[in-house]
Tab-separated table of N, CA and C in Angstrom:
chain	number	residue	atom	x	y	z
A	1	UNK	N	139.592	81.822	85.689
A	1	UNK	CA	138.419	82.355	85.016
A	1	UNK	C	137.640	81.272	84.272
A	2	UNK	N	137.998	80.060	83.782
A	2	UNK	CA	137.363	79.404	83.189
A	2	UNK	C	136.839	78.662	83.366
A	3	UNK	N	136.952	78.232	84.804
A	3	UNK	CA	136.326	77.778	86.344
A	3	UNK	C	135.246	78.144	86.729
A	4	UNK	N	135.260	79.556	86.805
A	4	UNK	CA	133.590	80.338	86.897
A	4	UNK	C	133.090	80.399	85.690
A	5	UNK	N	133.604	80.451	84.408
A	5	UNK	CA	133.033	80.233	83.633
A	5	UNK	C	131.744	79.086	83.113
A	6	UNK	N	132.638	78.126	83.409
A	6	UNK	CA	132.286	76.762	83.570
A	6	UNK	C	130.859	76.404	84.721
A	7	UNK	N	130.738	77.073	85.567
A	7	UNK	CA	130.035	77.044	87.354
A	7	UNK	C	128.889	77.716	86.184
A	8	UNK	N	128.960	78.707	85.854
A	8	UNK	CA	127.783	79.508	85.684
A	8	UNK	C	127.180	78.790	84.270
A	9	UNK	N	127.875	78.361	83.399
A	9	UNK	CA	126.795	77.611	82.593
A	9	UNK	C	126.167	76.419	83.181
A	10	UNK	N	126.892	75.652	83.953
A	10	UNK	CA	125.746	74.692	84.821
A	10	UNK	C	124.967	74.814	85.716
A	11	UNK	N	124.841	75.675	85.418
A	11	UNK	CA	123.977	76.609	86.565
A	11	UNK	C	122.856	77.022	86.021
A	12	UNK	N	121.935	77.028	85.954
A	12	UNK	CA	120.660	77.043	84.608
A	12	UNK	C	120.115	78.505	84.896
A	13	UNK	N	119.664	78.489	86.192
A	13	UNK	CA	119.096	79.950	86.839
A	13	UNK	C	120.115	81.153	86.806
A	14	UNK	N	121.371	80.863	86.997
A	14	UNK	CA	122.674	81.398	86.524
A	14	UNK	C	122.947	82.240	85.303
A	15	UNK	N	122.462	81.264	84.729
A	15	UNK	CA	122.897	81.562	83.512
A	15	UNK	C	121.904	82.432	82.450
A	16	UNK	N	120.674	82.058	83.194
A	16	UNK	CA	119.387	83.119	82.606
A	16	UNK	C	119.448	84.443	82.867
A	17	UNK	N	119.958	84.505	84.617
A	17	UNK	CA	119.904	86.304	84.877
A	17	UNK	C	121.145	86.609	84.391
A	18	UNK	N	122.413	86.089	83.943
A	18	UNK	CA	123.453	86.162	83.214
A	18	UNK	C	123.187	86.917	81.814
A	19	UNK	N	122.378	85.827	81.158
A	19	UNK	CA	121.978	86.599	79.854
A	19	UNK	C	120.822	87.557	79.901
A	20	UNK	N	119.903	87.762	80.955
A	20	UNK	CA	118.878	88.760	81.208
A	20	UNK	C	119.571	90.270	81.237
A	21	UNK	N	120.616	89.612	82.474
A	21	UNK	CA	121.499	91.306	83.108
A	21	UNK	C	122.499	91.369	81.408
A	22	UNK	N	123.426	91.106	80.745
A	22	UNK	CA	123.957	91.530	79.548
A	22	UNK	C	122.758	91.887	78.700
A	23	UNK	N	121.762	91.209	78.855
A	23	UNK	CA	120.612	91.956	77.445
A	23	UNK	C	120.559	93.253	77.660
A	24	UNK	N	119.746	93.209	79.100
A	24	UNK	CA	119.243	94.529	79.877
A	24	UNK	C	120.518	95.633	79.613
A	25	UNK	N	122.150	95.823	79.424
A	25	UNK	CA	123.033	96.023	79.390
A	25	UNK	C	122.725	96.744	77.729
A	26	UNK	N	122.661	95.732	77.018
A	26	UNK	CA	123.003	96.083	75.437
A	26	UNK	C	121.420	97.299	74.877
A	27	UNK	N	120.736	96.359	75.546
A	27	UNK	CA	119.610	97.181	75.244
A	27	UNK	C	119.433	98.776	75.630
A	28	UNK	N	119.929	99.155	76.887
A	28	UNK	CA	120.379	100.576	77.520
A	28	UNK	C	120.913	100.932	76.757
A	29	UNK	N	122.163	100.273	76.036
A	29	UNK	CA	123.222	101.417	75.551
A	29	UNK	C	122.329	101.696	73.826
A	30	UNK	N	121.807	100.876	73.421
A	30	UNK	CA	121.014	101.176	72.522
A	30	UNK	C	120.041	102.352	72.302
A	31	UNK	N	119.446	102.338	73.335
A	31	UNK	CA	117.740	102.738	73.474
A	31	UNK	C	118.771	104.347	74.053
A	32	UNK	N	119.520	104.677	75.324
A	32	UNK	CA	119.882	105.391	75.941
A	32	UNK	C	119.969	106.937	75.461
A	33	UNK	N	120.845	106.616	74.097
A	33	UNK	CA	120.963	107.905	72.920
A	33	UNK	C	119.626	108.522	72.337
A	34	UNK	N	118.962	107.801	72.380
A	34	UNK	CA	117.616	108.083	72.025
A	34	UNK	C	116.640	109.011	72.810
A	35	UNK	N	116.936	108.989	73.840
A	35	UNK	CA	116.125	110.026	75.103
A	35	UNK	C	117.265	111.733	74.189
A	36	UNK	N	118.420	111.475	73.939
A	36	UNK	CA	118.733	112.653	73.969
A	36	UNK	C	119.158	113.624	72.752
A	37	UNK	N	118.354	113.184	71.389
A	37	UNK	CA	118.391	113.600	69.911
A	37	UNK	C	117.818	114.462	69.781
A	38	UNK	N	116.779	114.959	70.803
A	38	UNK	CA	116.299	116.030	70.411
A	38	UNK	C	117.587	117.558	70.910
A	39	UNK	N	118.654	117.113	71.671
A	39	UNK	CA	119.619	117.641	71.685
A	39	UNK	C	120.847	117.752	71.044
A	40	UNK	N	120.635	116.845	70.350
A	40	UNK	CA	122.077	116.898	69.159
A	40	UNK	C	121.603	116.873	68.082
A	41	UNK	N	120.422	117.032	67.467
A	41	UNK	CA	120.327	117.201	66.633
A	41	UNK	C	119.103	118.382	65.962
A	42	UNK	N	119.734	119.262	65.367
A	42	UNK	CA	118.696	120.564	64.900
A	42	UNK	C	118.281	120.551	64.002
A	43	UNK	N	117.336	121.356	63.633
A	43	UNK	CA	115.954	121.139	62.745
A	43	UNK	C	116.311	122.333	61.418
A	44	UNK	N	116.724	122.460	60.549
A	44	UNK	CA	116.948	123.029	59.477
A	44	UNK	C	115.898	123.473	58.875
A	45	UNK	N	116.465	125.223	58.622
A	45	UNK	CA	115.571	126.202	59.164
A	45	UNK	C	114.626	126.329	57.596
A	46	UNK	N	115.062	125.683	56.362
A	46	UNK	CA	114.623	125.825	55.334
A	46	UNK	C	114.254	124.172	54.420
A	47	UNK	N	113.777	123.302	55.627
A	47	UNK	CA	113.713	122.086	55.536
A	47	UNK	C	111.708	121.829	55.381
A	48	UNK	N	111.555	121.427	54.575
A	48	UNK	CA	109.511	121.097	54.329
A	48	UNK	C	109.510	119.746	54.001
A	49	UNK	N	108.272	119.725	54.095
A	49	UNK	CA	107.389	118.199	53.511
A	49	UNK	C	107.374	117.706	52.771
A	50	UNK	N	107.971	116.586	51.594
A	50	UNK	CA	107.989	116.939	50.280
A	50	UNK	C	105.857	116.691	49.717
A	51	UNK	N	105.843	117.051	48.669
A	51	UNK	CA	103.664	116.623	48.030
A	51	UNK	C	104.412	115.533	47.655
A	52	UNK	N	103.156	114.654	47.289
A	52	UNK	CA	102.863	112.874	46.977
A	52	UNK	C	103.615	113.170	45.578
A	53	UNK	N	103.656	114.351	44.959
A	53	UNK	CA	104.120	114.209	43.450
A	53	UNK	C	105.162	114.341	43.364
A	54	UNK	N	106.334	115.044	44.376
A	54	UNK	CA	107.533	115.327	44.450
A	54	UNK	C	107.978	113.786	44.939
A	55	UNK	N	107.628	113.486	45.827
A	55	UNK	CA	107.782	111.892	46.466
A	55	UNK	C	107.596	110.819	45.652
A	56	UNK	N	107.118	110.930	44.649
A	56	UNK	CA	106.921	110.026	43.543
A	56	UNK	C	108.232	110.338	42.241
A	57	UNK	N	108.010	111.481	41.981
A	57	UNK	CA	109.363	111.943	41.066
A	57	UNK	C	110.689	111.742	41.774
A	58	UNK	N	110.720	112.021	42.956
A	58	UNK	CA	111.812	111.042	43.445
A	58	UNK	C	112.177	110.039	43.711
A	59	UNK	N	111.257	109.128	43.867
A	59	UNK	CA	111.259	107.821	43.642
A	59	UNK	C	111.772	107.292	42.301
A	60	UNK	N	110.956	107.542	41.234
A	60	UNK	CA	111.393	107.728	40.081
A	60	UNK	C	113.039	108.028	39.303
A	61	UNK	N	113.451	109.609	39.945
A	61	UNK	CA	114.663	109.527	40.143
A	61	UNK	C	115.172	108.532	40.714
A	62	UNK	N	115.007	108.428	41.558
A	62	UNK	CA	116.832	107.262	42.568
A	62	UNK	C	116.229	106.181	41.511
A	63	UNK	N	115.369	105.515	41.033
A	63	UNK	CA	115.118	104.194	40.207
A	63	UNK	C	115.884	104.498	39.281
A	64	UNK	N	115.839	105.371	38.529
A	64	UNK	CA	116.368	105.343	36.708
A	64	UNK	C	118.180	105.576	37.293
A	65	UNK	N	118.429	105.876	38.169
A	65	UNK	CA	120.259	105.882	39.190
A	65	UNK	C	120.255	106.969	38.597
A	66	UNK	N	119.576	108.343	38.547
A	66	UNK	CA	120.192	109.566	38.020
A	66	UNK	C	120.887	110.455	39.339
């Protein structure tokens, strides 16, 4: 194994679709879950908007650590 290891870093073109195909890899498993949240996750039936003044008093709160 450390033979091909070795082949494919001197290998310049190798070694680009190497790290292209693992990106392309990490990036799927990332992005993938995301197509399907609107299925695992539900919308709470007594859940609103907070006004600019509630959003500010809470701000306020978490600052002072109450």
């Amino acid at each position: 194994m450390p033979e091909a290891h070795r082949k494919l870093e001197r290998s310049a073109i190798g070694f680009v679709l190497a790290i292209i195909g693992v990106s392309a890899i990490g990036g799927f498993v990332e992005i993938a879950p995301l197509f399907t949240i609107d299925e695992t996750v539900e919308a709470a039936p007594d859940m609103r908007v907070y006004t600019p003044l509630e959003l500010a008093g809470r701000d306020i709160y978490i600052r002072e650590g109450c």
